XYZ file of C-alpha atoms in Angstrom:
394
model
C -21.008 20.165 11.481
C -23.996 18.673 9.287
C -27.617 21.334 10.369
C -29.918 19.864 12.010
C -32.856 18.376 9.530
C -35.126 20.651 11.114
C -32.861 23.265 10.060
C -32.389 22.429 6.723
C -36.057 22.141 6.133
C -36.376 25.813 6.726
C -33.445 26.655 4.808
C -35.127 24.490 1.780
C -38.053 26.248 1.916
C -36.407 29.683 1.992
C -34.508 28.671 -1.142
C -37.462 27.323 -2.901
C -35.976 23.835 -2.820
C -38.837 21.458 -3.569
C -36.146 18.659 -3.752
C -34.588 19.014 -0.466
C -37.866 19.573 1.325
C -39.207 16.312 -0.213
C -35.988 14.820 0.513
C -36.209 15.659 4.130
C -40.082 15.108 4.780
C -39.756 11.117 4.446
C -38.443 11.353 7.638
C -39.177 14.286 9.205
C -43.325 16.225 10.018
C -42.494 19.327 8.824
C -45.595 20.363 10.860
C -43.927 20.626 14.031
C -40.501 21.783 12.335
C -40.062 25.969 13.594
C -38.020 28.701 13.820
C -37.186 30.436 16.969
C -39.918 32.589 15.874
C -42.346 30.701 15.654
C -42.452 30.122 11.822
C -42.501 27.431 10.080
C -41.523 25.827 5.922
C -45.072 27.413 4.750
C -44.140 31.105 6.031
C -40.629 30.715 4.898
C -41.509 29.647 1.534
C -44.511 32.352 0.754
C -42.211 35.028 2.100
C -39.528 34.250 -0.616
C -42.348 33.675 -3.032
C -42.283 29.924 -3.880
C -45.187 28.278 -5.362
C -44.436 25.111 -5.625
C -43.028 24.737 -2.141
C -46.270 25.985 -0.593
C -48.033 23.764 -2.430
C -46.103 20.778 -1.100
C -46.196 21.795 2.145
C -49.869 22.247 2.529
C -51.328 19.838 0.265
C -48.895 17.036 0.751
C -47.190 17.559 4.359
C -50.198 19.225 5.862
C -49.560 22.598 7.183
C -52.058 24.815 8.096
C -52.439 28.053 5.455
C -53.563 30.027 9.033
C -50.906 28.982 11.230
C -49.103 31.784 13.199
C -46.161 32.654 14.601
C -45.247 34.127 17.797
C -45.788 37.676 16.428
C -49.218 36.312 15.077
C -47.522 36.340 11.600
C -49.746 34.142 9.095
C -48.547 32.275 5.674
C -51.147 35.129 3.657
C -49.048 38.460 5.827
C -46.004 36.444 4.860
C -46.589 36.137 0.975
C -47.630 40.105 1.545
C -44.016 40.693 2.063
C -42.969 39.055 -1.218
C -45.859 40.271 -3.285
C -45.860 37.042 -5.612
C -49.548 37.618 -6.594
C -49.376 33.744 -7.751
C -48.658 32.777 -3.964
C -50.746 35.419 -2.810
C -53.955 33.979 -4.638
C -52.625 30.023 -3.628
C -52.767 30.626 0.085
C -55.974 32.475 -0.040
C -57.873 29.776 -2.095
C -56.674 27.259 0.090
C -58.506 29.122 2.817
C -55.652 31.622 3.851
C -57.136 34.693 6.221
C -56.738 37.725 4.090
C -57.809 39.983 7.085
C -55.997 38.686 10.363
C -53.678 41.224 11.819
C -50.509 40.046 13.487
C -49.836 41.022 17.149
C -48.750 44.755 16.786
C -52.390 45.212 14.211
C -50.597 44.920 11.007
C -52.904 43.368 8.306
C -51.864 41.573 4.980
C -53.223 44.661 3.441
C -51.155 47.354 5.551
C -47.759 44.435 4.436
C -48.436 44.769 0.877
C -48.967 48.327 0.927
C -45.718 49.902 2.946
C -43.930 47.286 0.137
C -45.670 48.693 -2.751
C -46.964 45.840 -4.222
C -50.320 47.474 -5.765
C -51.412 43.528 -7.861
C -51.593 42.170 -3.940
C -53.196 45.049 -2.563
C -55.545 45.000 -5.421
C -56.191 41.098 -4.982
C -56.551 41.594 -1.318
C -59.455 43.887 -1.559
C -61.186 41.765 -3.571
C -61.682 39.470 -0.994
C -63.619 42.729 0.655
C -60.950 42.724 3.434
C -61.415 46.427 4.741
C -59.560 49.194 2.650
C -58.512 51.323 6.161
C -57.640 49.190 8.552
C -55.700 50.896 11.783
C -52.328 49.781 13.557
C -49.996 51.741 15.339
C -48.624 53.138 12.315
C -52.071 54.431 10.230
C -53.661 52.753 7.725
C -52.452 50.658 4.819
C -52.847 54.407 2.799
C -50.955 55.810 5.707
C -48.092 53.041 4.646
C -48.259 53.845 1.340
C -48.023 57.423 0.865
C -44.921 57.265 3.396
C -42.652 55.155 1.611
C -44.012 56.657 -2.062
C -45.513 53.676 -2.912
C -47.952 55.640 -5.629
C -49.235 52.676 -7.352
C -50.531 50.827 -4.323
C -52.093 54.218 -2.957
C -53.801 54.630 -6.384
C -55.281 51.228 -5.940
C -56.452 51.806 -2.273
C -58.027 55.402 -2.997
C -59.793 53.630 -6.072
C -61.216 51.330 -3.533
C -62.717 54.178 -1.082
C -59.467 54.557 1.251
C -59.891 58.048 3.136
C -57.553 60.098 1.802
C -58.360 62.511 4.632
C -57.932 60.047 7.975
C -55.658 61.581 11.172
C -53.780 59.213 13.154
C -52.127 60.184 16.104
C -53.593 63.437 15.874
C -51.140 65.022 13.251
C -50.735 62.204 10.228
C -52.613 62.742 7.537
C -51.996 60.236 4.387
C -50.859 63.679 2.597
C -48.518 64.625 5.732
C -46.844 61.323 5.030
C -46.671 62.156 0.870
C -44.572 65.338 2.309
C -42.046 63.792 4.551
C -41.241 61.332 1.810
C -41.288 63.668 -0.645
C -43.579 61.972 -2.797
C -44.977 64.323 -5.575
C -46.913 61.351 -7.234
C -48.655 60.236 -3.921
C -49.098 64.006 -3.330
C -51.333 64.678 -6.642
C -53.043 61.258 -6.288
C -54.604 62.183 -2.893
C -55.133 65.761 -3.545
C -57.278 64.531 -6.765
C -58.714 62.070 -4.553
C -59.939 65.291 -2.184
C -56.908 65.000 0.460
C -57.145 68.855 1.765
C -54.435 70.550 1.673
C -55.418 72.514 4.365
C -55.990 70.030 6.761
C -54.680 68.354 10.160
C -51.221 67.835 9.879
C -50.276 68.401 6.005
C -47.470 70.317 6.488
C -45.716 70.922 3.070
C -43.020 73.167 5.154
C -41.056 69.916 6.012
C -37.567 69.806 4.320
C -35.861 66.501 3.135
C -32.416 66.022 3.983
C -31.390 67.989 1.413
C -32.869 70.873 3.441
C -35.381 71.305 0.200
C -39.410 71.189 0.839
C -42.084 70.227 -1.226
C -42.843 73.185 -3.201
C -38.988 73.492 -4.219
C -38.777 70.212 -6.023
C -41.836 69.967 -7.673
C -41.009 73.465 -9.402
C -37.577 72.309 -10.463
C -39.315 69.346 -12.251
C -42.234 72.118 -13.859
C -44.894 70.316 -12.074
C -46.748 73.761 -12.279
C -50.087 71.928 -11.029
C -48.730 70.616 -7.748
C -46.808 74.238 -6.985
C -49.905 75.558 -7.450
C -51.767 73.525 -4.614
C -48.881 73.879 -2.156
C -47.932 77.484 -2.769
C -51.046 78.759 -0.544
C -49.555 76.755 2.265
C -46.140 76.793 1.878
C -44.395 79.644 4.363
C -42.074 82.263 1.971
C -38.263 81.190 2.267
C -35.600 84.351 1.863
C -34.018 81.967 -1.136
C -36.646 82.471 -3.207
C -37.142 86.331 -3.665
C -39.590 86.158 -5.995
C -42.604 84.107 -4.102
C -44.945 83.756 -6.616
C -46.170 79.907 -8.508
C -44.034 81.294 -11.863
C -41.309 83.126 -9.593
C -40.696 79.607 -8.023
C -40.734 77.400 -10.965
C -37.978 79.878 -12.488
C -35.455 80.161 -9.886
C -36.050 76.666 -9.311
C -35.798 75.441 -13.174
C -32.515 78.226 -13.269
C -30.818 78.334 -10.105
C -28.811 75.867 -7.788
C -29.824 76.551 -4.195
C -27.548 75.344 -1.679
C -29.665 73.671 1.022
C -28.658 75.491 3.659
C -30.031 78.131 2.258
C -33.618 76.606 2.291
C -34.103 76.183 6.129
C -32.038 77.296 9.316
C -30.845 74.100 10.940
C -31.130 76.010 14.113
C -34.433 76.735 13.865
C -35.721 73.394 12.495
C -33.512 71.652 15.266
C -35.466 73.547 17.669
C -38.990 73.128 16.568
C -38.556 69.708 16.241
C -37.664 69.602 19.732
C -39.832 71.656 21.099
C -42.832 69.503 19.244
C -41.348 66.584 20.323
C -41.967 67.238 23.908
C -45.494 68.658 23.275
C -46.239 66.035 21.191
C -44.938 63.278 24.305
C -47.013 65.194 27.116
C -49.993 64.258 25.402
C -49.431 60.837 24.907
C -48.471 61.035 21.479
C -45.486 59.081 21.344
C -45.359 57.980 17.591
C -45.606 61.783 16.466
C -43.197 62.547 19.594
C -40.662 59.951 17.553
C -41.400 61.960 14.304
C -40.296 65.133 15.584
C -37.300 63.425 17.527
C -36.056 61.855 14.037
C -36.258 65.632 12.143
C -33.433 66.408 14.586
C -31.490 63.497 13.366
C -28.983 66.035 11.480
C -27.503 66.718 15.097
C -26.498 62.514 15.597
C -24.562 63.239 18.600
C -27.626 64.557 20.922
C -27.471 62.077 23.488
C -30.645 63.969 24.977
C -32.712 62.800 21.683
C -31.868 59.479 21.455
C -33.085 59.111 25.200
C -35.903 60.606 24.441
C -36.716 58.540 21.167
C -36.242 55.745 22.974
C -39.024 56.441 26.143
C -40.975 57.023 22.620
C -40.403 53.345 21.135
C -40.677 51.582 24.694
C -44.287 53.394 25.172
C -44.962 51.865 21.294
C -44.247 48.695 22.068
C -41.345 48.717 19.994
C -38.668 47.039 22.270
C -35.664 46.797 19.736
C -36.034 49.986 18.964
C -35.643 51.235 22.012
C -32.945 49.493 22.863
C -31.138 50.343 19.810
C -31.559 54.299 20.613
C -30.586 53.501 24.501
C -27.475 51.951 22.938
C -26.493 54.739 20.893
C -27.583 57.654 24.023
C -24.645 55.510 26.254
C -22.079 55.268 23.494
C -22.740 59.125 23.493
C -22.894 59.959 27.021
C -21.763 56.960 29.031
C -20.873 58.342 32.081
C -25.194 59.765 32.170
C -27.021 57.319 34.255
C -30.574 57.952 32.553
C -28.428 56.702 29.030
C -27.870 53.464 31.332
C -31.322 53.507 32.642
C -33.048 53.594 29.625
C -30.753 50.418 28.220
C -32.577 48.703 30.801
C -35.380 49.527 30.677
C -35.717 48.045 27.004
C -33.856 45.118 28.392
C -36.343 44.426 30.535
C -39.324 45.266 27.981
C -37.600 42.235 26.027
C -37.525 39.805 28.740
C -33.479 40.075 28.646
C -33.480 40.226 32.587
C -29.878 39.952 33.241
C -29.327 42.641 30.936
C -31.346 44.740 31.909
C -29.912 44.587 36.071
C -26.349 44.965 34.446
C -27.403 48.246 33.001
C -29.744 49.464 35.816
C -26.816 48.773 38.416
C -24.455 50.877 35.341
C -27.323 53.459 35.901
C -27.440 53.089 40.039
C -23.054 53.809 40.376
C -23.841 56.924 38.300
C -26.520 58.253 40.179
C -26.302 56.236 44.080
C -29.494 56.674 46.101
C -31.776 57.465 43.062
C -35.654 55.404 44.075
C -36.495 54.957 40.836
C -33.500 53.415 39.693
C -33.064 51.171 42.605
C -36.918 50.703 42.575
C -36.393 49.040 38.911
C -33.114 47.002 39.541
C -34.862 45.236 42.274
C -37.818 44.508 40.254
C -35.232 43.447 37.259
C -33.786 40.808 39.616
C -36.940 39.815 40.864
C -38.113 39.086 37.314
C -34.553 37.650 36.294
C -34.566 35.122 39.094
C -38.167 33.818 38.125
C -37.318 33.536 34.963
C -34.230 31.407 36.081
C -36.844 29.199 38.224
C -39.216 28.665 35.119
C -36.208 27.474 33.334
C -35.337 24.697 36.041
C -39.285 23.385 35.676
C -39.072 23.025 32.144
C -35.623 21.369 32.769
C -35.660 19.594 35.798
């Protein structure tokens, strides 16, 4: 069966097929052609990068550079994703909005920066678009310095970018160099005056090869960067001789297995522990930090549960769900595994879901208030939703 035209528009301009898109826009307003999401030809074609396709479908068929879709996604966030600088510069000379956030506050800037592309970031802030913007996730340094993405943090701290800024209470851009274990966006920020002393850098946090900061930068002889974190860096019992040269010489000499670097135990249970401090105040995206360090134990039903209250109290439906999911494939005779399915469910408007798994939860656990409390409202919800249907299809 042939796609629909609409279909194959979006395909087109996915591909970069200038051809096919001309082809298909003698008959067809590719202004009112969409995705489920919301998107239409001119996102598809400046997330993939394609010049001449956005340049077709603006100055030929019309489509607006600041159209959005239903996450608030613009063409300018889109070509962030990409990082063509090319596209980039098109869509904001044809009037493209270099600052408008989407719907969860992610900026073009914070898009090109968590994918490293340090040309966009750098053309982005020469529009004087502001260099520390704030979503749920920190700023575009924030971003940066947690996927390693060095060259775009240098750009951003060359451009004023507060190497020093807290969000929720315990990220610090250089907190976010340690968990990713990022000696280059480490060095930059300390040059740049991150202190290493301050809220939240903790350079005591092992990778998953159970190996901290400190550890690898002395195996590579990066004597300079040992000698910022060794003042803050607790002693470990595999490395007798705790001194900067003592550390750079077992390291540079010795294998160390990594369970020898940190107790599991003891990391397992701090995480924890943090976790649910971290939650009572409100703190849910550090809460889901210290929940994921625990990650080396994948069959604690109790975490994913708990990761996914996390998620649901970010706003972040799917991936809720997708830790509910895993809790009941753990525990699935645990009604709060079942109750927590559905309560993502209903977050993402998947009503009938979401009573299937609330009356899963309500047979484990009969005569629970809250549970029952929910399912009703589920069904209440569900059969509205059923009734909005029948006016838009009468």
């Amino acid at each position: 069966m042939t796609p629909a035209p609409s279909v194959l528009a979006l395909e087109a301009a996915q591909d970069g097929n200038l051809r096919l898109l001309r082809k298909l826009a003698k008959n067809l307003d590719l202004r009112g052609v969409k995705s489920k999401d919301g998107l239409n030809a001119l996102h598809f074609a400046a997330s993939h990068g394609h010049l001449e396709c956005c340049k077709f479908l603006v100055e030929e068929s019309g489509l607006d550079v600041n159209s959005v879709g239903h996450k608030g996604e613009t063409p300018v966030f889109c070509a962030a994703i990409d990082g063509s600088v090319r596209v980039f510069r098109y869509v904001l000379d044809r009037g493209g909005d270099p600052a408008r956030p989407h719907d969860r506050g992610s900026t073009p800037l914070h898009c090109a920066a968590d994918h490293g592309h340090d040309e966009a970031v750098r053309l982005l802030l020469s529009q004087r678009v502001h260099v520390d913007p704030l979503n749920y996730r920190g700023a575009p340094l924030h971003l940066a310095a947690s996927k390693g993405q060095d060259k775009a943090l240098k750009v951003l701290l060359e451009h004023g970018a507060d190497p020093n800024r807290v969000v929720n209470h315990i990220f610090s851009p250089l907190m976010m160099a340690c968990c990713a274990h990022s000696l280059k966006c480490m060095k930059l920020l300390i040059e740049a005056g991150a202190d290493a002393n301050g809220a939240g850098a903790d350079p005591n946090i092992p990778n998953e090869h159970g190996r901290i900061p400190i550890m690898v930068a002395a195996a590579r002889g990066q004597r300079e960067l040992v000698e910022i974190l060794f003042p803050r860096t607790k002693p470990m019992p595999c490395l007798p001789d705790w001194s900067v040269d003592g550390i750079i010489r077992t390291m540079r000499s010795v294998h160390i297995e990594p369970q020898d670097a940190i107790p599991v135990e003891q990391e397992v249970s701090d995480a924890k522990s943090k976790g649910k401090e971290a939650f009572a105040k409100g703190d849910y995206l550090t809460a889901v930090y210290f929940y994921t360090l625990v990650n080396k134990f994948p069959l604690d039903a109790t975490l994913f549960a708990n990761r996914s209250l996390c998620w649901l109290r970010q706003l972040e439906g799917d991936r809720a769900l997708l830790d509910a999911q895993q809790c009941r494939l753990l525990r699935p005779g645990w009604a709060k595994a079942w109750y927590r399915e559905g309560a993502a469910l209903s977050f993402m408007k998947d009503y009938k879901g979401a009573v299937d798994a609330f009356w899963g939860a309500l047979k484990l656990d009969p005569g629970n208030d809250e549970v029952e409390n929910t399912l009703r409202e589920a069904i209440e919800c569900m059969k509205r939703a059923a009734r909005s249907e029948e006016d838009k299809n009468p």
